[in-house]
mmCIF file of C-alpha atoms in Angstrom:
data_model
loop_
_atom_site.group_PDB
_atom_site.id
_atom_site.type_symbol
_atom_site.label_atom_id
_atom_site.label_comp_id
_atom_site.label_asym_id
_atom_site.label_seq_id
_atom_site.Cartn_x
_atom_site.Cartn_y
_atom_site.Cartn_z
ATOM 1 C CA UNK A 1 50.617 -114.817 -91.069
ATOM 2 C CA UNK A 2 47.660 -117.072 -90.498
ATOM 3 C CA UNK A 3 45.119 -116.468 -88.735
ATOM 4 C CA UNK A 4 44.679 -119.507 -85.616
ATOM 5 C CA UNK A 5 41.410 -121.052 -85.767
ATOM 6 C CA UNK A 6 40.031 -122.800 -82.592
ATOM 7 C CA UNK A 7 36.358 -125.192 -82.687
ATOM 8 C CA UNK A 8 35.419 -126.143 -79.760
ATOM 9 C CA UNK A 9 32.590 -128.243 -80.640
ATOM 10 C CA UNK A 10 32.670 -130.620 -83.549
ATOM 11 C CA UNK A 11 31.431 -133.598 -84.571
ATOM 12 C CA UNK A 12 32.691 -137.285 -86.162
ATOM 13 C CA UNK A 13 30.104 -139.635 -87.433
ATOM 14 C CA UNK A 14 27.175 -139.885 -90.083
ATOM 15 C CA UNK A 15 23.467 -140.322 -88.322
ATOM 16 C CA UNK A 16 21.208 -142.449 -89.544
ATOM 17 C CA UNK A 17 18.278 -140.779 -91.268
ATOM 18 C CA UNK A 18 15.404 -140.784 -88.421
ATOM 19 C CA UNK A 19 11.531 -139.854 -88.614
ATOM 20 C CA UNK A 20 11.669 -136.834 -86.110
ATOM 21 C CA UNK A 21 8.103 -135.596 -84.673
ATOM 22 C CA UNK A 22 6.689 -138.370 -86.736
ATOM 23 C CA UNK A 23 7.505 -136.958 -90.460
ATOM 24 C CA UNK A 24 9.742 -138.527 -92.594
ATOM 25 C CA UNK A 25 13.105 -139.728 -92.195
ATOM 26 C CA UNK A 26 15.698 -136.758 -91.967
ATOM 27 C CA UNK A 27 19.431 -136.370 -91.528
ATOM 28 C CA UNK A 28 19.267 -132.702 -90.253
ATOM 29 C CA UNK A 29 23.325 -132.279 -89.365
ATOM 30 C CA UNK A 30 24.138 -132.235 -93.549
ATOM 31 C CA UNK A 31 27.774 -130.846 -92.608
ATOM 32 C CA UNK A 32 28.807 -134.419 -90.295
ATOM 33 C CA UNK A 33 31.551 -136.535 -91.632
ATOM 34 C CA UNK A 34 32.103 -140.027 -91.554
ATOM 35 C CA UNK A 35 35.619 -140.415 -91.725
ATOM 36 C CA UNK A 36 38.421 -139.233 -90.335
ATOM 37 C CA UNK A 37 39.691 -138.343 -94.085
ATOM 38 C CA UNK A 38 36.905 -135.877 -94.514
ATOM 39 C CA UNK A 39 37.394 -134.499 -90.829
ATOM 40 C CA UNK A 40 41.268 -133.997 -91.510
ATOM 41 C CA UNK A 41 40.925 -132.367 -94.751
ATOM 42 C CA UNK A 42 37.567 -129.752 -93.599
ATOM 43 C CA UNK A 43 40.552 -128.807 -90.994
ATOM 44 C CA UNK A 44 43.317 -128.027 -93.181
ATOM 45 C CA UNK A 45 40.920 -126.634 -95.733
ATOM 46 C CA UNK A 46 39.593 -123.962 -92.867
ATOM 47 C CA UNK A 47 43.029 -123.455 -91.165
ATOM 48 C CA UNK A 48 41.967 -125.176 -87.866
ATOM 49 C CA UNK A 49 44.656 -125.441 -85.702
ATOM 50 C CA UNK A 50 42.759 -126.982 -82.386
ATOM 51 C CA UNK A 51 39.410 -128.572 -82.586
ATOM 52 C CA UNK A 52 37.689 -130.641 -80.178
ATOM 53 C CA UNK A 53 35.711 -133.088 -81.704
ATOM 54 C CA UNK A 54 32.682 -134.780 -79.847
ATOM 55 C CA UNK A 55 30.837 -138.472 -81.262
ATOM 56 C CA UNK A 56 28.101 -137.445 -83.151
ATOM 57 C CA UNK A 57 24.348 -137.737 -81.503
ATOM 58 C CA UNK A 58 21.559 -136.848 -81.738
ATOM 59 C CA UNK A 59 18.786 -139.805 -82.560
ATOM 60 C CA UNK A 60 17.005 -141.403 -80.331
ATOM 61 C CA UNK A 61 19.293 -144.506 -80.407
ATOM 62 C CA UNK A 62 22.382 -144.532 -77.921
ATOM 63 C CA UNK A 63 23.958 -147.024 -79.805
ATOM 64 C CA UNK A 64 24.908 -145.126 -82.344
ATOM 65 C CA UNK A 65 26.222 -142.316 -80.690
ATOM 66 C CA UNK A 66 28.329 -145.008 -77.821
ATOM 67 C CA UNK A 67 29.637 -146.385 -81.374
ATOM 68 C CA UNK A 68 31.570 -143.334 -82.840
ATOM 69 C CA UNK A 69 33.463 -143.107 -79.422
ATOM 70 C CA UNK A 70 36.578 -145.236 -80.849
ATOM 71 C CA UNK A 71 36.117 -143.021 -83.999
ATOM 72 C CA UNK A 72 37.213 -139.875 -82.289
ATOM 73 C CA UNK A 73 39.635 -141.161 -80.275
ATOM 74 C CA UNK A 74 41.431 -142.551 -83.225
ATOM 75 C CA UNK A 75 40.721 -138.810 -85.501
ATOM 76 C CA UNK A 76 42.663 -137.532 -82.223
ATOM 77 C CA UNK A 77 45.506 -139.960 -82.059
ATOM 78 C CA UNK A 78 46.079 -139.340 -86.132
ATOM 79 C CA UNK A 79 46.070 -135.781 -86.193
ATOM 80 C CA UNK A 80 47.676 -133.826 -83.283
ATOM 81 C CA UNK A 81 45.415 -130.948 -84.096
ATOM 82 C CA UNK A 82 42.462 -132.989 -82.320
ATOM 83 C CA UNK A 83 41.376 -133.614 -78.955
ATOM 84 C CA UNK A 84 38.105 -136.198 -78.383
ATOM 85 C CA UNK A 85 35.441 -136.147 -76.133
ATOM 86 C CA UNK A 86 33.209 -138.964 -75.603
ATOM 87 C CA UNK A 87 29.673 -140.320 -75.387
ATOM 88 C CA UNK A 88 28.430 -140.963 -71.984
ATOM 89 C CA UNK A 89 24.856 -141.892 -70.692
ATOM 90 C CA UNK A 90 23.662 -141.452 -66.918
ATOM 91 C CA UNK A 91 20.981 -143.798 -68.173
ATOM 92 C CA UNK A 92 21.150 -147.267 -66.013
ATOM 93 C CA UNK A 93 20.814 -148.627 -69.235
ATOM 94 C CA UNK A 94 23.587 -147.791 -70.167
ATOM 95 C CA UNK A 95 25.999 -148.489 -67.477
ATOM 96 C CA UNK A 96 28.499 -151.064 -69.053
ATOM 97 C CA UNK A 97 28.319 -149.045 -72.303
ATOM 98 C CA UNK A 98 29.296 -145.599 -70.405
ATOM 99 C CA UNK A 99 32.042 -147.612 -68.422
ATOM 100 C CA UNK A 100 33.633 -148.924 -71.906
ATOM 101 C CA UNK A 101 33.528 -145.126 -73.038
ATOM 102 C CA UNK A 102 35.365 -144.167 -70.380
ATOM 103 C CA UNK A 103 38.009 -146.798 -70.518
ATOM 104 C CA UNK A 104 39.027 -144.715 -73.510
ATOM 105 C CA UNK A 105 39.555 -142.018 -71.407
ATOM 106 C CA UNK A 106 43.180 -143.047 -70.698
ATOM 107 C CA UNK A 107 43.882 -142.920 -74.354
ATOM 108 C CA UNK A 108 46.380 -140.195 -74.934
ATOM 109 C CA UNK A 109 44.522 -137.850 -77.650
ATOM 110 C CA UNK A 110 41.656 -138.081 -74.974
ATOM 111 C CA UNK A 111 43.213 -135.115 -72.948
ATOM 112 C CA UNK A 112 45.167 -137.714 -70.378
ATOM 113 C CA UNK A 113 48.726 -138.536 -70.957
ATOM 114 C CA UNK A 114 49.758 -141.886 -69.764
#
């Protein structure tokens, strides 16, 4: 029998490269994937049988990071192995932006059955 595997924190979504500390443009996170393909098969290639995957981040540009949200909420309604969670900002900036992230809250593979 094989073993359940459970990751609790993944992510969807390639980062642009981005001159960190003021050196040259980097993409640190070399493992992220940016499609749902590539997610689907690392899964079935590790035996994952739950993972909760999260909209990549992690430059200092919210737009990116507000822009995989519809990714992982469609990686979670293909693959009933995946839940989503999703990019939110308390910045005032980014008010309409959070509140159109959390309109996808409702979706089903979001954790909230309708």
């Amino acid at each position: 029998m094989r073993k359940s595997v459970h990751d609790a924190h993944r992510h969807l979504g390639v980062l642009p490269a981005y001159p960190f500390y003021g050196g040259p443009p980097v993409r640190p996170d070399t493992t992220a994937r940016a499609t749902i393909d590539e997610l689907i098969a690392d899964l079935d290639a590790e035996g994952t049988s739950r993972a909760l995957v999260l909209p990549n981040y992690g430059v200092p540009d919210a737009d990116v990071a507000f822009g995989f949200n519809p990714l992982v909420v469609e990686a979670a309604q293909r693959d009933d192995r995946i839940r989503c969670g999703l990019w939110v900002s308390a910045q005032e900036r980014d008010r309409e932006r959070t509140a159109a992230a959390l309109r996808l809250a409702g979706e089903t593979a979001c954790g909230h059955s309708s």
